[in-house]
């Protein structure tokens, strides 16, 4: 089968890597892919949100399964357009994708379906928003309604901080259209957990849980990023927690979407906070997490392709044969100096042939330049992943690998997965 993977990050490289291990796979195309996917699959120069280009390509090449990586592809309606051609798509249509692309939509859906989530209110005017924040002493999360690549959330500790965030979004319009509606949420405390599940719109099959590290700097300091690393499985999860999340979060969400006419096929990601009063949903994503995919997929023993295909066709078994490696996986992101702010690109990358044994490097912001070889081309450049018998051993190997990557300004967090020591 010919598989089209839409996107260009390390998540998509991990998906391509996993698909290449399937007997069902004849060829993998990545649109547009990166310097890593180009070496193992076929990169095609079509942007992830170029609906017309992707449709033409998929029809011409006889694509038998399309996999949507980034939210931009979901929000552009790539899934709907390919499904109109009867191509099985692993990834929701634009309607079901609102569970990620509109935080107000997601919060209303959670209220209606009785899914545990922090108390909230939706605002389009600054004054009532400021009042709501002041009543909570400024301990609120201020969230832009629309997609903002991880930059749309400010977790405030004081009324001044909350008011500044409200003013930035609603008055200065710092995120443009994405920030014209705000969600304010009570601020909670606790460790976070990412639970991703395959679904065909009815059945929900959880994958191994993961935890990502969103802040740029060691010790959870600095600005939020797309994710600086992840590990799986996280330590100290209560017995039965994942089953509980399936029954109280993922199944009701999928059922509610279906009731509203939006059948969800693909991977649904619940971002949870484990509070003293139980888990609460902070956000949904309509796709694999990045960097979660880079640590979850290498732990999966089973063939992913038939699973994605049956989810895409609406025929996922209620308990398919999912086998997992007992080993733990730790993924460390190597980023460009300055990310998530401004950074420079185009630097040659060295050291990739000197990885410790069994360490996998998934590319993100890389590309091949004729005559120069592999150069940096983005903020998150690579995810270095190690599987070992324990989290500390996996962390040590992943860090050793990350330390061997060389380009000017390269940085990574040395404390990914550290909490379990
Ligand atoms: P989100 O995109 O909604 O998941 O928010 C991004 C990050 O902001 C989360 O991963 C949390 O670390 C933090 N955050 C979001 N909402 C809250 C909340 N209600 N209380 C505390 N932290 C939050
Ligand atoms: N790692 C968080 C995300 O993919 O949105």
XYZ file of C-alpha atoms and ligand atoms in Angstrom:
449
model
C 0.000 0.000 0.000
C 1.033 3.567 -0.680
C 0.864 5.734 2.406
C 0.826 9.514 2.423
C 2.029 11.147 5.637
C 1.154 14.831 5.809
C 3.555 17.064 7.759
C 7.253 17.756 8.300
C 8.109 17.287 11.977
C 9.788 14.609 14.065
C 6.298 13.199 14.715
C 5.914 12.594 10.971
C 9.419 11.095 10.773
C 8.438 8.686 13.582
C 5.220 7.816 11.723
C 7.143 7.182 8.498
C 9.721 5.077 10.390
C 6.949 2.964 11.923
C 5.068 2.565 8.609
C 8.289 1.446 6.873
C 8.345 -1.506 9.285
C 5.011 -2.845 8.029
C 4.697 -5.656 5.475
C 1.654 -3.849 4.103
C 3.690 -0.802 3.102
C 4.804 -0.496 -0.493
C 5.874 3.129 -0.376
C 5.704 6.066 2.056
C 5.345 9.646 0.833
C 5.881 12.605 3.157
C 4.368 15.960 2.281
C 6.528 17.933 2.591
C 8.723 15.840 4.945
C 12.195 16.839 6.152
C 15.866 15.890 5.841
C 15.260 12.677 7.780
C 12.150 11.439 5.987
C 13.843 12.174 2.649
C 16.470 9.546 3.459
C 13.996 6.734 4.148
C 10.791 7.657 2.300
C 9.803 9.928 -0.589
C 9.481 13.619 0.157
C 7.087 15.507 -2.040
C 7.147 19.318 -2.093
C 3.518 19.907 -1.109
C 2.669 21.888 2.035
C 0.685 20.178 4.810
C -2.269 22.555 4.324
C -2.265 22.573 0.518
C -5.586 20.781 0.061
C -5.650 20.973 -3.740
C -2.046 19.813 -4.104
C -2.509 16.884 -1.719
C -5.730 15.757 -3.367
C -4.157 15.805 -6.849
C -1.115 13.905 -5.620
C -3.107 11.278 -3.712
C -5.323 10.578 -6.702
C -2.433 10.396 -9.163
C -0.315 8.081 -6.998
C -3.120 5.780 -5.841
C -2.618 6.519 -2.144
C -4.330 3.835 -0.033
C -3.981 5.525 3.361
C -3.429 9.166 4.288
C -2.183 10.081 7.764
C -2.608 13.650 8.998
C 0.284 14.810 11.198
C -0.159 18.485 12.125
C -3.214 20.434 13.251
C -2.832 22.753 10.243
C -3.712 19.863 7.894
C -6.791 18.983 9.957
C -7.940 22.611 10.176
C -7.401 23.156 6.423
C -9.847 20.334 5.655
C -7.320 17.924 4.099
C -9.169 15.003 5.711
C -12.535 16.010 4.261
C -11.130 16.525 0.757
C -9.329 13.166 0.669
C -12.343 11.332 2.106
C -14.450 12.815 -0.686
C -12.209 10.793 -3.032
C -12.867 7.647 -0.947
C -9.278 7.579 0.280
C -9.071 6.216 3.853
C -7.796 9.036 6.077
C -6.329 8.586 9.539
C -7.161 12.006 10.931
C -10.400 13.892 11.533
C -12.227 16.241 9.223
C -12.360 19.941 9.935
C -15.617 19.663 11.918
C -14.373 17.051 14.398
C -10.981 18.802 14.423
C -12.601 21.798 16.158
C -11.968 19.865 19.361
C -8.430 21.225 18.938
C -8.817 24.241 16.651
C -11.369 25.965 18.917
C -10.826 25.863 22.654
C -14.310 27.337 23.193
C -15.808 24.464 21.155
C -13.782 21.922 23.161
C -14.808 23.392 26.517
C -18.500 23.464 25.579
C -18.290 19.875 24.364
C -16.714 18.858 27.669
C -19.458 20.595 29.657
C -22.172 18.926 27.611
C -20.568 15.493 27.852
C -19.763 15.768 31.571
C -15.999 15.470 30.989
C -13.920 16.704 33.960
C -12.244 20.017 33.023
C -11.335 23.219 34.909
C -14.143 25.779 35.415
C -14.165 28.256 32.524
C -15.859 31.104 30.740
C -15.660 32.292 27.113
C -15.046 36.024 26.428
C -14.869 38.382 23.478
C -14.731 41.630 25.521
C -11.820 42.540 27.789
C -13.748 44.031 30.724
C -15.804 40.970 31.738
C -12.684 38.829 31.212
C -10.670 41.063 33.574
C -13.448 40.865 36.147
C -13.547 37.054 35.975
C -9.758 36.939 36.433
C -9.813 39.406 39.367
C -12.509 37.382 41.136
C -10.022 34.485 41.091
C -7.143 36.655 42.231
C -5.543 36.300 38.807
C -4.953 32.568 39.228
C -6.289 31.737 35.781
C -5.129 30.308 32.478
C -5.784 32.751 29.626
C -6.213 30.882 26.344
C -6.669 32.076 22.793
C -9.568 30.223 21.173
C -7.757 29.411 17.914
C -4.599 27.566 16.855
C -1.422 29.274 18.041
C 1.389 26.671 17.865
C 1.631 26.431 21.646
C 1.845 30.224 22.072
C -1.807 30.877 22.877
C -1.808 30.064 26.605
C -0.657 32.206 29.538
C -0.851 30.661 33.007
C -1.173 33.712 35.284
C -0.338 34.038 38.982
C -1.618 37.570 39.610
C -4.392 39.892 38.383
C -1.729 42.031 36.646
C -0.374 39.065 34.710
C -3.862 37.928 33.724
C -4.840 41.458 32.640
C -1.673 41.816 30.575
C -2.447 38.558 28.764
C -6.073 39.574 28.152
C -4.920 42.951 26.792
C -2.312 41.342 24.512
C -4.859 39.036 22.941
C -8.128 40.981 22.939
C -6.855 44.564 22.640
C -3.455 44.399 20.888
C -4.608 41.313 18.913
C -1.155 39.742 19.204
C -2.366 36.465 17.678
C -4.761 38.057 15.174
C -7.937 36.075 14.466
C -6.873 33.165 16.715
C -7.173 35.444 19.764
C -10.427 37.332 19.146
C -12.224 34.912 21.454
C -10.678 33.921 24.776
C -11.228 31.075 27.169
C -10.404 31.821 30.796
C -9.961 28.846 33.044
C -9.350 28.327 36.741
C -5.704 27.550 37.324
C -4.993 24.055 38.647
C -1.879 22.339 39.975
C -0.493 18.887 39.358
C 1.574 16.754 37.026
C 0.425 16.496 33.434
C -0.231 13.415 31.360
C -0.830 12.850 27.657
C -3.229 10.041 26.793
C -3.510 9.323 23.086
C -6.014 6.890 21.652
C -6.899 5.450 18.269
C -10.544 5.821 17.340
C -12.808 5.154 14.386
C -15.549 7.348 15.791
C -16.973 4.586 18.009
C -14.271 2.352 19.442
C -11.510 3.985 21.503
C -8.199 2.171 21.905
C -5.648 3.879 24.172
C -1.950 3.951 23.340
C 0.806 3.880 25.955
C 0.709 7.101 28.022
C 3.448 9.727 27.838
C 4.497 12.963 29.482
C 5.961 15.882 27.606
C 8.122 18.751 28.837
C 6.776 21.984 27.411
C 8.979 24.691 28.895
C 12.139 25.726 27.075
C 14.594 25.606 29.994
C 15.841 23.178 32.597
C 13.730 23.069 35.776
C 10.534 23.913 33.850
C 11.548 27.527 33.401
C 11.288 29.752 30.364
C 8.541 30.083 27.776
C 6.232 27.329 26.562
C 7.390 25.515 23.425
C 5.870 22.855 21.183
C 7.634 20.354 23.493
C 11.312 19.886 24.430
C 11.145 16.178 25.186
C 8.935 13.352 26.413
C 9.001 9.941 27.968
C 6.824 6.856 28.124
C 5.510 5.363 30.300
C 5.465 8.092 32.979
C 6.229 6.983 36.516
C 3.712 6.680 39.333
C 0.421 6.427 37.439
C -2.422 5.008 39.526
C -3.730 1.549 38.642
C -6.696 1.811 36.252
C -6.054 5.473 35.424
C -5.891 4.994 31.657
C -9.117 2.917 31.584
C -10.743 5.684 33.618
C -9.578 8.320 31.128
C -10.978 6.248 28.269
C -14.362 5.864 29.981
C -14.709 9.398 31.373
C -12.956 11.473 28.724
C -12.212 9.865 25.372
C -15.343 7.767 24.817
C -17.746 10.569 25.830
C -15.827 13.063 23.641
C -15.990 10.830 20.580
C -19.673 10.013 21.209
C -20.535 13.694 21.625
C -18.776 14.588 18.371
C -20.642 11.835 16.555
C -23.957 13.009 17.994
C -23.187 16.452 16.540
C -22.553 14.937 13.102
C -18.755 14.883 13.324
C -17.367 11.377 13.206
C -13.809 11.378 14.532
C -11.348 8.996 12.878
C -7.717 9.145 13.832
C -5.846 9.715 17.046
C -7.441 11.787 19.792
C -5.085 13.242 22.380
C -6.270 14.296 25.837
C -3.889 16.608 27.729
C -4.667 16.032 31.412
C -3.688 17.516 34.725
C -3.650 15.051 37.623
C -5.016 17.189 40.467
C -5.724 16.264 44.077
C -9.411 16.026 43.059
C -8.721 13.681 40.140
C -7.798 14.263 36.509
C -9.052 17.211 34.484
C -8.721 17.841 30.760
C -6.681 20.939 29.860
C -6.901 20.422 26.120
C -7.618 18.030 23.304
C -5.429 17.631 20.253
C -6.771 16.163 17.028
C -3.538 14.322 16.141
C -0.486 12.598 17.564
C 1.458 14.741 20.024
C 4.929 15.927 19.161
C 7.235 14.837 20.920
C 4.887 12.182 22.398
C 4.712 10.251 19.100
C 8.510 9.940 19.068
C 8.489 8.005 22.367
C 5.179 6.134 22.005
C 5.594 4.728 18.482
C 9.024 3.105 19.038
C 7.538 1.242 22.032
C 4.717 -0.226 19.923
C 5.527 -3.783 18.795
C 2.332 -4.221 16.762
C 2.030 -3.117 13.167
C 0.568 0.395 13.141
C -0.602 0.350 9.510
C -3.584 -2.065 9.854
C -4.619 -0.201 13.013
C -4.618 3.177 11.259
C -6.349 1.675 8.236
C -9.182 0.164 10.257
C -9.638 3.397 12.224
C -9.745 5.290 8.920
C -12.338 2.870 7.518
C -14.540 2.871 10.603
C -13.825 -0.752 11.454
C -11.494 -0.624 14.454
C -11.835 -3.711 16.668
C -12.848 -2.989 20.258
C -9.686 -4.577 21.622
C -7.168 -5.049 18.844
C -3.914 -6.824 19.469
C -1.692 -4.001 20.783
C 1.666 -5.226 22.010
C 4.130 -2.905 23.742
C 7.805 -3.193 24.500
C 8.482 -3.345 28.216
C 11.335 -0.866 27.740
C 10.948 2.806 28.581
C 11.525 5.464 25.946
C 12.974 8.927 26.510
C 13.092 11.534 23.731
C 15.220 14.679 23.960
C 14.602 17.513 21.512
C 17.662 19.342 20.179
C 16.577 22.883 19.298
C 18.041 25.954 17.598
C 19.419 28.641 19.939
C 16.669 31.226 20.532
C 13.717 28.850 19.974
C 10.785 29.341 20.729
C 11.693 32.966 19.942
C 13.789 34.001 16.966
C 16.570 31.735 15.784
C 18.844 31.297 12.781
C 18.790 28.385 10.352
C 21.001 26.909 7.657
C 23.765 25.526 9.925
C 25.353 22.196 8.989
C 24.483 19.409 11.456
C 27.211 17.034 12.576
C 27.491 14.066 14.892
C 24.513 12.053 13.702
C 26.670 9.049 12.829
C 28.014 8.903 16.386
C 24.847 7.922 18.247
C 25.003 5.387 21.104
C 23.775 1.934 20.112
C 20.062 1.672 19.387
C 19.458 5.414 19.716
C 17.022 6.716 17.076
C 17.150 10.234 15.665
C 13.902 11.651 14.331
C 14.352 14.796 12.253
C 12.164 17.907 12.370
C 13.781 21.195 11.287
C 16.370 19.683 8.926
C 16.832 19.624 5.177
C 19.381 18.375 2.682
C 21.196 21.056 0.762
C 23.051 19.802 -2.285
C 26.782 20.211 -1.691
C 26.395 21.017 2.018
C 24.528 18.034 3.381
C 22.125 18.197 6.272
C 21.417 21.719 7.596
C 19.090 23.140 10.237
C 15.793 24.591 9.012
C 13.574 25.029 12.062
C 13.289 25.652 15.797
C 13.007 22.048 16.921
C 15.696 20.343 14.866
C 15.788 16.694 16.017
C 14.345 14.355 18.650
C 16.921 11.882 19.980
C 15.152 8.777 21.355
C 16.497 5.889 23.421
C 14.740 2.731 24.634
C 16.231 1.023 27.662
C 15.189 -1.174 30.597
C 14.652 1.812 32.888
C 13.814 5.488 32.513
C 17.188 6.622 33.967
C 19.066 4.373 31.521
C 16.970 5.600 28.598
C 17.489 9.203 29.664
C 21.222 8.742 29.927
C 21.437 7.245 26.430
C 19.156 9.898 24.881
C 21.171 12.684 26.527
C 24.450 11.143 25.369
C 23.032 11.092 21.828
C 21.745 14.678 22.054
C 25.163 15.800 23.315
C 26.839 14.426 20.196
C 24.698 16.526 17.844
C 26.637 19.603 16.807
C 25.530 22.830 15.136
C 26.005 26.440 16.273
C 23.539 27.333 19.047
C 22.221 23.766 19.549
C 20.552 23.323 22.938
C 18.483 20.715 24.767
C 17.038 20.212 28.243
C 19.210 17.935 30.378
C 16.330 17.163 32.767
C 13.840 15.452 30.432
C 12.169 12.583 32.381
C 14.208 13.567 35.451
C 11.259 13.470 37.897
C 11.558 9.704 38.236
C 15.086 9.663 39.638
P -3.106 23.889 26.691
O -2.635 24.226 25.307
O -4.510 24.299 26.934
O -2.847 22.463 27.066
O -2.153 24.715 27.682
C -0.742 24.657 27.578
C -0.118 24.404 28.922
O -0.507 25.438 29.845
C -0.561 23.107 29.593
O 0.170 22.007 29.170
C -0.325 23.440 31.050
O 1.049 23.276 31.385
C -0.681 24.885 31.154
N -2.109 25.027 31.545
C -3.169 25.058 30.704
N -4.335 25.187 31.385
C -4.022 25.220 32.683
C -4.797 25.325 33.888
N -6.126 25.427 33.874
N -4.118 25.317 35.076
C -2.772 25.224 35.095
N -1.989 25.116 33.996
C -2.593 25.114 32.801
N 3.272 17.920 22.861
C 2.119 18.701 22.787
C 1.466 18.737 21.483
O 1.772 17.986 20.574
O 0.580 19.561 21.310
